[in-house]
């Protein structure tokens, strides 16, 4: 089953969001079907702010290391494409295809002067169509999962705006629609039905259970940077514990660490 087909299986595709080679190996050993990078997690790992704060070359290097240790399908979080034009975005995606990447996320918002803002839907659709047409003309096979930040940014009419954007992005060539911060089962059902695209939702505190998401029409579930954040919190606790207790004993409480 290829990456696109995994979005049409009986159960939603649960993506393991990873940030380096070690996390990719852990996800593969845990039995996940596919991996996705988290831009926020990789940026944090490399000491950058999220929102395309890191150079694309550094993201590309991390992708090559993940690909080197895992044969699972990999989708790369490309944020806004790491380019200001369709040609620049296409060039970046072309580089990724040479590593064997199966898909990418591209979002319709950008961080400008420290503030995330939605792109104009028409302008974004035109850019997306140019990118899709260029990739197809070169026979590159990438699953383009398009992220809309209508719910994340609290758009005043998030449901209708998401449907309109999803329909426009599908017409431009999108293969999937990703709506972070979407948790309402009713809205999920309406968006999935109205857009006709495989719908991706993300880990949130009030996200319904996976079986309920399946019934609502979700095709893909991702983790965002929440697993990485949990790991970093644990790391911080361990570092503080060693310094305050003046002993390493806490590191050896689990037999697996001996």
PDB file of C-alpha atoms in Angstrom:
ATOM      1  CA  UNK A   1       0.000   0.000   0.000  1.00  0.00           C
ATOM      2  CA  UNK A   2       1.561   3.320  -1.058  1.00  0.00           C
ATOM      3  CA  UNK A   3       1.347   6.555   0.922  1.00  0.00           C
ATOM      4  CA  UNK A   4      -1.711   7.897  -0.890  1.00  0.00           C
ATOM      5  CA  UNK A   5      -3.531   4.590  -0.416  1.00  0.00           C
ATOM      6  CA  UNK A   6      -2.880   4.715   3.330  1.00  0.00           C
ATOM      7  CA  UNK A   7      -5.314   7.662   3.439  1.00  0.00           C
ATOM      8  CA  UNK A   8      -8.109   5.432   2.158  1.00  0.00           C
ATOM      9  CA  UNK A   9      -7.732   2.409   4.430  1.00  0.00           C
ATOM     10  CA  UNK A  10     -10.366   1.288   6.947  1.00  0.00           C
ATOM     11  CA  UNK A  11      -8.733   3.048   9.908  1.00  0.00           C
ATOM     12  CA  UNK A  12      -7.405   6.638   9.796  1.00  0.00           C
ATOM     13  CA  UNK A  13      -3.684   6.861   9.095  1.00  0.00           C
ATOM     14  CA  UNK A  14      -1.901   7.666  12.361  1.00  0.00           C
ATOM     15  CA  UNK A  15       1.223   9.629  11.468  1.00  0.00           C
ATOM     16  CA  UNK A  16       4.204   9.542  13.848  1.00  0.00           C
ATOM     17  CA  UNK A  17       5.630  13.060  13.890  1.00  0.00           C
ATOM     18  CA  UNK A  18       9.399  12.883  14.312  1.00  0.00           C
ATOM     19  CA  UNK A  19      12.243  15.369  14.472  1.00  0.00           C
ATOM     20  CA  UNK A  20      15.498  13.402  14.091  1.00  0.00           C
ATOM     21  CA  UNK A  21      16.898   9.988  13.278  1.00  0.00           C
ATOM     22  CA  UNK A  22      16.431   8.607  16.798  1.00  0.00           C
ATOM     23  CA  UNK A  23      12.746   9.536  16.962  1.00  0.00           C
ATOM     24  CA  UNK A  24      12.229   8.037  13.492  1.00  0.00           C
ATOM     25  CA  UNK A  25      13.759   4.733  14.599  1.00  0.00           C
ATOM     26  CA  UNK A  26      11.575   4.717  17.723  1.00  0.00           C
ATOM     27  CA  UNK A  27       8.441   5.277  15.640  1.00  0.00           C
ATOM     28  CA  UNK A  28       9.353   2.564  13.147  1.00  0.00           C
ATOM     29  CA  UNK A  29      10.067   0.073  15.938  1.00  0.00           C
ATOM     30  CA  UNK A  30       6.705   0.955  17.515  1.00  0.00           C
ATOM     31  CA  UNK A  31       4.944  -0.182  14.339  1.00  0.00           C
ATOM     32  CA  UNK A  32       3.739   3.053  12.758  1.00  0.00           C
ATOM     33  CA  UNK A  33       2.837   2.946   9.065  1.00  0.00           C
ATOM     34  CA  UNK A  34       4.259   6.342   8.150  1.00  0.00           C
ATOM     35  CA  UNK A  35       6.281   9.258   9.480  1.00  0.00           C
ATOM     36  CA  UNK A  36       5.842  12.994   9.263  1.00  0.00           C
ATOM     37  CA  UNK A  37       8.320  15.632  10.324  1.00  0.00           C
ATOM     38  CA  UNK A  38       7.265  18.392  12.709  1.00  0.00           C
ATOM     39  CA  UNK A  39       8.675  21.739  11.651  1.00  0.00           C
ATOM     40  CA  UNK A  40       8.312  23.140  15.167  1.00  0.00           C
ATOM     41  CA  UNK A  41      10.114  20.152  16.692  1.00  0.00           C
ATOM     42  CA  UNK A  42      12.987  20.273  14.195  1.00  0.00           C
ATOM     43  CA  UNK A  43      13.302  24.032  14.590  1.00  0.00           C
ATOM     44  CA  UNK A  44      13.471  23.626  18.362  1.00  0.00           C
ATOM     45  CA  UNK A  45      16.052  20.844  18.038  1.00  0.00           C
ATOM     46  CA  UNK A  46      18.250  23.111  15.928  1.00  0.00           C
ATOM     47  CA  UNK A  47      17.706  26.207  18.066  1.00  0.00           C
ATOM     48  CA  UNK A  48      15.387  28.121  15.740  1.00  0.00           C
ATOM     49  CA  UNK A  49      11.950  29.660  16.119  1.00  0.00           C
ATOM     50  CA  UNK A  50       9.116  27.946  14.250  1.00  0.00           C
ATOM     51  CA  UNK A  51       7.753  29.732  11.183  1.00  0.00           C
ATOM     52  CA  UNK A  52      10.520  29.087   8.652  1.00  0.00           C
ATOM     53  CA  UNK A  53      13.150  30.401  11.027  1.00  0.00           C
ATOM     54  CA  UNK A  54      15.577  27.676   9.992  1.00  0.00           C
ATOM     55  CA  UNK A  55      17.217  27.566   6.555  1.00  0.00           C
ATOM     56  CA  UNK A  56      15.772  24.999   4.167  1.00  0.00           C
ATOM     57  CA  UNK A  57      19.204  23.385   3.788  1.00  0.00           C
ATOM     58  CA  UNK A  58      19.183  22.483   7.485  1.00  0.00           C
ATOM     59  CA  UNK A  59      15.685  21.027   7.263  1.00  0.00           C
ATOM     60  CA  UNK A  60      16.790  19.097   4.180  1.00  0.00           C
ATOM     61  CA  UNK A  61      19.751  17.645   6.079  1.00  0.00           C
ATOM     62  CA  UNK A  62      17.459  16.414   8.870  1.00  0.00           C
ATOM     63  CA  UNK A  63      15.216  14.808   6.267  1.00  0.00           C
ATOM     64  CA  UNK A  64      18.179  12.947   4.753  1.00  0.00           C
ATOM     65  CA  UNK A  65      19.152  11.592   8.198  1.00  0.00           C
ATOM     66  CA  UNK A  66      15.601  10.417   8.876  1.00  0.00           C
ATOM     67  CA  UNK A  67      15.455   8.772   5.461  1.00  0.00           C
ATOM     68  CA  UNK A  68      18.794   7.077   6.159  1.00  0.00           C
ATOM     69  CA  UNK A  69      17.455   5.173   9.180  1.00  0.00           C
ATOM     70  CA  UNK A  70      13.837   4.473   8.194  1.00  0.00           C
ATOM     71  CA  UNK A  71      12.154   2.980   5.144  1.00  0.00           C
ATOM     72  CA  UNK A  72       8.679   4.161   6.179  1.00  0.00           C
ATOM     73  CA  UNK A  73       6.854   6.651   3.952  1.00  0.00           C
ATOM     74  CA  UNK A  74       7.859  10.147   5.077  1.00  0.00           C
ATOM     75  CA  UNK A  75       5.881  13.368   4.762  1.00  0.00           C
ATOM     76  CA  UNK A  76       7.855  16.571   5.311  1.00  0.00           C
ATOM     77  CA  UNK A  77       6.387  19.633   6.999  1.00  0.00           C
ATOM     78  CA  UNK A  78       7.395  22.356   4.563  1.00  0.00           C
ATOM     79  CA  UNK A  79       5.569  25.192   6.355  1.00  0.00           C
ATOM     80  CA  UNK A  80       4.897  27.793   3.627  1.00  0.00           C
ATOM     81  CA  UNK A  81       7.298  26.094   1.213  1.00  0.00           C
ATOM     82  CA  UNK A  82      10.503  27.920   2.191  1.00  0.00           C
ATOM     83  CA  UNK A  83      10.152  30.151  -0.826  1.00  0.00           C
ATOM     84  CA  UNK A  84       8.521  33.409  -1.883  1.00  0.00           C
ATOM     85  CA  UNK A  85       7.440  32.165  -5.299  1.00  0.00           C
ATOM     86  CA  UNK A  86       5.951  29.057  -6.848  1.00  0.00           C
ATOM     87  CA  UNK A  87       9.248  28.452  -8.633  1.00  0.00           C
ATOM     88  CA  UNK A  88      11.251  28.512  -5.390  1.00  0.00           C
ATOM     89  CA  UNK A  89       8.768  26.221  -3.642  1.00  0.00           C
ATOM     90  CA  UNK A  90       8.819  23.807  -6.578  1.00  0.00           C
ATOM     91  CA  UNK A  91      12.610  23.721  -6.542  1.00  0.00           C
ATOM     92  CA  UNK A  92      12.590  22.799  -2.848  1.00  0.00           C
ATOM     93  CA  UNK A  93      10.005  20.066  -3.364  1.00  0.00           C
ATOM     94  CA  UNK A  94      11.985  18.729  -6.310  1.00  0.00           C
ATOM     95  CA  UNK A  95      15.024  18.342  -4.040  1.00  0.00           C
ATOM     96  CA  UNK A  96      12.913  16.413  -1.531  1.00  0.00           C
ATOM     97  CA  UNK A  97      11.635  13.990  -4.163  1.00  0.00           C
ATOM     98  CA  UNK A  98      15.216  12.914  -4.820  1.00  0.00           C
ATOM     99  CA  UNK A  99      15.437  11.637  -1.225  1.00  0.00           C
ATOM    100  CA  UNK A 100      12.378   9.420  -1.692  1.00  0.00           C
ATOM    101  CA  UNK A 101      10.018  11.552   0.385  1.00  0.00           C
ATOM    102  CA  UNK A 102       6.386  10.470  -0.067  1.00  0.00           C
ATOM    103  CA  UNK A 103       4.584  13.710   0.707  1.00  0.00           C
ATOM    104  CA  UNK A 104       4.697  17.223   2.100  1.00  0.00           C
ATOM    105  CA  UNK A 105       2.598  19.609   4.149  1.00  0.00           C
ATOM    106  CA  UNK A 106       2.285  23.159   2.841  1.00  0.00           C
ATOM    107  CA  UNK A 107       0.371  25.759   4.842  1.00  0.00           C
ATOM    108  CA  UNK A 108      -1.663  28.793   3.778  1.00  0.00           C
ATOM    109  CA  UNK A 109      -0.280  31.134   6.429  1.00  0.00           C
ATOM    110  CA  UNK A 110       3.031  32.824   7.133  1.00  0.00           C
ATOM    111  CA  UNK A 111       4.727  34.385  10.130  1.00  0.00           C
ATOM    112  CA  UNK A 112       5.277  38.057   9.279  1.00  0.00           C
ATOM    113  CA  UNK A 113       6.988  40.286  11.851  1.00  0.00           C
ATOM    114  CA  UNK A 114       6.351  37.654  14.485  1.00  0.00           C
ATOM    115  CA  UNK A 115       2.625  37.325  13.716  1.00  0.00           C
ATOM    116  CA  UNK A 116       1.076  34.397  11.827  1.00  0.00           C
ATOM    117  CA  UNK A 117      -1.336  35.553   9.111  1.00  0.00           C
ATOM    118  CA  UNK A 118      -3.540  33.731   6.620  1.00  0.00           C
ATOM    119  CA  UNK A 119      -2.598  34.107   2.972  1.00  0.00           C
ATOM    120  CA  UNK A 120      -5.188  35.327   0.514  1.00  0.00           C
ATOM    121  CA  UNK A 121      -7.011  32.152  -0.547  1.00  0.00           C
ATOM    122  CA  UNK A 122      -7.022  33.023  -4.255  1.00  0.00           C
ATOM    123  CA  UNK A 123      -3.328  33.901  -4.332  1.00  0.00           C
ATOM    124  CA  UNK A 124      -2.416  30.749  -2.430  1.00  0.00           C
ATOM    125  CA  UNK A 125      -4.520  28.592  -4.774  1.00  0.00           C
ATOM    126  CA  UNK A 126      -2.776  30.070  -7.812  1.00  0.00           C
ATOM    127  CA  UNK A 127       0.633  29.350  -6.311  1.00  0.00           C
ATOM    128  CA  UNK A 128      -0.446  25.831  -5.384  1.00  0.00           C
ATOM    129  CA  UNK A 129      -1.714  25.124  -8.894  1.00  0.00           C
ATOM    130  CA  UNK A 130       1.562  26.295 -10.425  1.00  0.00           C
ATOM    131  CA  UNK A 131       3.503  24.037  -8.042  1.00  0.00           C
ATOM    132  CA  UNK A 132       1.239  21.040  -8.703  1.00  0.00           C
ATOM    133  CA  UNK A 133       1.369  21.477 -12.465  1.00  0.00           C
ATOM    134  CA  UNK A 134       5.168  21.744 -12.420  1.00  0.00           C
ATOM    135  CA  UNK A 135       5.587  18.593 -10.323  1.00  0.00           C
ATOM    136  CA  UNK A 136       3.190  16.626 -12.499  1.00  0.00           C
ATOM    137  CA  UNK A 137       4.923  17.746 -15.693  1.00  0.00           C
ATOM    138  CA  UNK A 138       8.157  16.310 -14.298  1.00  0.00           C
ATOM    139  CA  UNK A 139       6.444  13.090 -13.114  1.00  0.00           C
ATOM    140  CA  UNK A 140       7.242  13.722  -9.456  1.00  0.00           C
ATOM    141  CA  UNK A 141       4.902  11.834  -7.152  1.00  0.00           C
ATOM    142  CA  UNK A 142       4.280  13.737  -3.903  1.00  0.00           C
ATOM    143  CA  UNK A 143       1.182  13.629  -1.720  1.00  0.00           C
ATOM    144  CA  UNK A 144       0.416  17.329  -1.203  1.00  0.00           C
ATOM    145  CA  UNK A 145      -1.311  17.724   2.154  1.00  0.00           C
ATOM    146  CA  UNK A 146      -2.411  21.345   2.312  1.00  0.00           C
ATOM    147  CA  UNK A 147      -2.774  22.922   5.727  1.00  0.00           C
ATOM    148  CA  UNK A 148      -5.255  25.716   6.316  1.00  0.00           C
ATOM    149  CA  UNK A 149      -4.922  27.705   9.527  1.00  0.00           C
ATOM    150  CA  UNK A 150      -8.480  28.954   9.737  1.00  0.00           C
ATOM    151  CA  UNK A 151      -9.163  27.245  13.068  1.00  0.00           C
ATOM    152  CA  UNK A 152      -5.659  27.728  14.434  1.00  0.00           C
ATOM    153  CA  UNK A 153      -5.958  31.497  13.917  1.00  0.00           C
ATOM    154  CA  UNK A 154      -9.565  31.694  15.120  1.00  0.00           C
ATOM    155  CA  UNK A 155     -11.137  32.898  11.873  1.00  0.00           C
ATOM    156  CA  UNK A 156     -14.549  34.431  12.597  1.00  0.00           C
ATOM    157  CA  UNK A 157     -16.273  32.002  10.204  1.00  0.00           C
ATOM    158  CA  UNK A 158     -13.790  29.149  10.386  1.00  0.00           C
ATOM    159  CA  UNK A 159     -16.129  26.413   9.137  1.00  0.00           C
ATOM    160  CA  UNK A 160     -17.278  28.138   5.962  1.00  0.00           C
ATOM    161  CA  UNK A 161     -13.829  29.582   5.242  1.00  0.00           C
ATOM    162  CA  UNK A 162     -12.257  26.146   5.629  1.00  0.00           C
ATOM    163  CA  UNK A 163     -14.757  24.590   3.229  1.00  0.00           C
ATOM    164  CA  UNK A 164     -14.203  27.324   0.642  1.00  0.00           C
ATOM    165  CA  UNK A 165     -10.430  27.052   0.933  1.00  0.00           C
ATOM    166  CA  UNK A 166     -10.522  23.256   0.850  1.00  0.00           C
ATOM    167  CA  UNK A 167     -12.596  23.237  -2.327  1.00  0.00           C
ATOM    168  CA  UNK A 168     -10.291  25.784  -3.940  1.00  0.00           C
ATOM    169  CA  UNK A 169      -7.169  23.858  -2.936  1.00  0.00           C
ATOM    170  CA  UNK A 170      -8.622  20.612  -4.281  1.00  0.00           C
ATOM    171  CA  UNK A 171      -9.270  22.291  -7.622  1.00  0.00           C
ATOM    172  CA  UNK A 172      -5.658  23.497  -7.612  1.00  0.00           C
ATOM    173  CA  UNK A 173      -4.328  19.954  -7.138  1.00  0.00           C
ATOM    174  CA  UNK A 174      -4.231  19.258  -3.387  1.00  0.00           C
ATOM    175  CA  UNK A 175      -4.293  15.595  -2.361  1.00  0.00           C
ATOM    176  CA  UNK A 176      -5.315  16.155   1.256  1.00  0.00           C
ATOM    177  CA  UNK A 177      -6.527  18.867   3.633  1.00  0.00           C
ATOM    178  CA  UNK A 178      -4.970  19.454   7.058  1.00  0.00           C
ATOM    179  CA  UNK A 179      -6.890  21.579   9.583  1.00  0.00           C
ATOM    180  CA  UNK A 180      -4.961  21.992  12.858  1.00  0.00           C
ATOM    181  CA  UNK A 181      -7.020  22.884  15.971  1.00  0.00           C
ATOM    182  CA  UNK A 182     -10.167  21.403  14.411  1.00  0.00           C
ATOM    183  CA  UNK A 183     -11.855  19.263  17.100  1.00  0.00           C
ATOM    184  CA  UNK A 184     -15.621  19.572  16.548  1.00  0.00           C
ATOM    185  CA  UNK A 185     -17.019  16.298  15.207  1.00  0.00           C
ATOM    186  CA  UNK A 186     -19.820  18.170  13.473  1.00  0.00           C
ATOM    187  CA  UNK A 187     -17.406  20.520  11.716  1.00  0.00           C
ATOM    188  CA  UNK A 188     -15.136  17.595  10.822  1.00  0.00           C
ATOM    189  CA  UNK A 189     -18.013  15.785   9.119  1.00  0.00           C
ATOM    190  CA  UNK A 190     -19.136  18.875   7.219  1.00  0.00           C
ATOM    191  CA  UNK A 191     -15.620  19.705   6.014  1.00  0.00           C
ATOM    192  CA  UNK A 192     -14.803  16.137   4.967  1.00  0.00           C
ATOM    193  CA  UNK A 193     -18.033  15.847   2.994  1.00  0.00           C
ATOM    194  CA  UNK A 194     -17.909  19.298   1.402  1.00  0.00           C
ATOM    195  CA  UNK A 195     -14.278  19.210   0.275  1.00  0.00           C
ATOM    196  CA  UNK A 196     -13.988  15.578  -0.795  1.00  0.00           C
ATOM    197  CA  UNK A 197     -10.339  15.506   0.308  1.00  0.00           C
ATOM    198  CA  UNK A 198      -8.777  13.139   2.855  1.00  0.00           C
ATOM    199  CA  UNK A 199      -9.022  15.154   6.068  1.00  0.00           C
ATOM    200  CA  UNK A 200      -6.115  15.425   8.510  1.00  0.00           C
ATOM    201  CA  UNK A 201      -6.594  16.563  12.117  1.00  0.00           C
ATOM    202  CA  UNK A 202      -3.957  17.077  14.787  1.00  0.00           C
ATOM    203  CA  UNK A 203      -3.403  16.182  18.423  1.00  0.00           C
ATOM    204  CA  UNK A 204      -5.216  18.613  20.723  1.00  0.00           C
ATOM    205  CA  UNK A 205      -6.278  18.336  24.389  1.00  0.00           C
ATOM    206  CA  UNK A 206      -9.964  18.065  23.437  1.00  0.00           C
ATOM    207  CA  UNK A 207      -9.561  16.001  20.257  1.00  0.00           C
ATOM    208  CA  UNK A 208     -12.124  13.163  20.159  1.00  0.00           C
ATOM    209  CA  UNK A 209     -10.993   9.537  20.368  1.00  0.00           C
ATOM    210  CA  UNK A 210      -9.672   7.935  17.199  1.00  0.00           C
ATOM    211  CA  UNK A 211     -12.784   5.794  16.695  1.00  0.00           C
ATOM    212  CA  UNK A 212     -15.005   8.886  16.858  1.00  0.00           C
ATOM    213  CA  UNK A 213     -12.725  10.725  14.457  1.00  0.00           C
ATOM    214  CA  UNK A 214     -13.040   7.817  12.051  1.00  0.00           C
ATOM    215  CA  UNK A 215     -16.841   7.973  12.178  1.00  0.00           C
ATOM    216  CA  UNK A 216     -16.706  11.735  11.608  1.00  0.00           C
ATOM    217  CA  UNK A 217     -14.733  11.251   8.386  1.00  0.00           C
ATOM    218  CA  UNK A 218     -11.096  11.767   9.366  1.00  0.00           C
ATOM    219  CA  UNK A 219      -8.526  10.041   7.151  1.00  0.00           C
ATOM    220  CA  UNK A 220      -5.289  11.081   8.864  1.00  0.00           C
ATOM    221  CA  UNK A 221      -4.297  11.905  12.436  1.00  0.00           C
ATOM    222  CA  UNK A 222      -1.027  13.633  13.284  1.00  0.00           C
ATOM    223  CA  UNK A 223       0.809  14.610  16.452  1.00  0.00           C
ATOM    224  CA  UNK A 224       2.237  18.026  15.693  1.00  0.00           C
ATOM    225  CA  UNK A 225       5.110  18.856  18.019  1.00  0.00           C
ATOM    226  CA  UNK A 226       3.364  17.594  21.166  1.00  0.00           C
ATOM    227  CA  UNK A 227       5.400  14.378  21.508  1.00  0.00           C
ATOM    228  CA  UNK A 228       8.627  16.344  21.131  1.00  0.00           C
ATOM    229  CA  UNK A 229       7.410  18.845  23.740  1.00  0.00           C
ATOM    230  CA  UNK A 230       6.630  16.012  26.159  1.00  0.00           C
ATOM    231  CA  UNK A 231      10.112  14.557  25.627  1.00  0.00           C
ATOM    232  CA  UNK A 232      11.724  17.954  26.211  1.00  0.00           C
ATOM    233  CA  UNK A 233       9.726  18.400  29.406  1.00  0.00           C
ATOM    234  CA  UNK A 234      10.999  15.049  30.657  1.00  0.00           C
ATOM    235  CA  UNK A 235      14.568  15.996  29.703  1.00  0.00           C
ATOM    236  CA  UNK A 236      14.270  19.240  31.644  1.00  0.00           C
ATOM    237  CA  UNK A 237      12.980  17.367  34.696  1.00  0.00           C
ATOM    238  CA  UNK A 238      15.864  14.877  34.537  1.00  0.00           C
ATOM    239  CA  UNK A 239      18.481  17.616  34.236  1.00  0.00           C
ATOM    240  CA  UNK A 240      17.028  19.485  37.218  1.00  0.00           C
ATOM    241  CA  UNK A 241      16.777  16.287  39.274  1.00  0.00           C
ATOM    242  CA  UNK A 242      20.460  15.375  38.738  1.00  0.00           C
ATOM    243  CA  UNK A 243      21.639  18.825  39.742  1.00  0.00           C
ATOM    244  CA  UNK A 244      19.369  19.200  42.757  1.00  0.00           C
ATOM    245  CA  UNK A 245      19.809  15.663  44.140  1.00  0.00           C
ATOM    246  CA  UNK A 246      23.535  15.437  43.347  1.00  0.00           C
ATOM    247  CA  UNK A 247      23.171  11.821  42.182  1.00  0.00           C
ATOM    248  CA  UNK A 248      22.560   9.840  39.000  1.00  0.00           C
ATOM    249  CA  UNK A 249      20.440   7.219  40.765  1.00  0.00           C
ATOM    250  CA  UNK A 250      17.232   8.443  39.109  1.00  0.00           C
ATOM    251  CA  UNK A 251      18.577   7.480  35.703  1.00  0.00           C
ATOM    252  CA  UNK A 252      18.674   3.794  36.611  1.00  0.00           C
ATOM    253  CA  UNK A 253      15.222   3.225  38.029  1.00  0.00           C
ATOM    254  CA  UNK A 254      14.027   1.560  34.834  1.00  0.00           C
ATOM    255  CA  UNK A 255      15.588  -1.809  34.044  1.00  0.00           C
ATOM    256  CA  UNK A 256      15.538  -0.870  30.355  1.00  0.00           C
ATOM    257  CA  UNK A 257      18.128   1.842  31.071  1.00  0.00           C
ATOM    258  CA  UNK A 258      20.633  -0.481  32.781  1.00  0.00           C
TER     259      UNK A 258
END
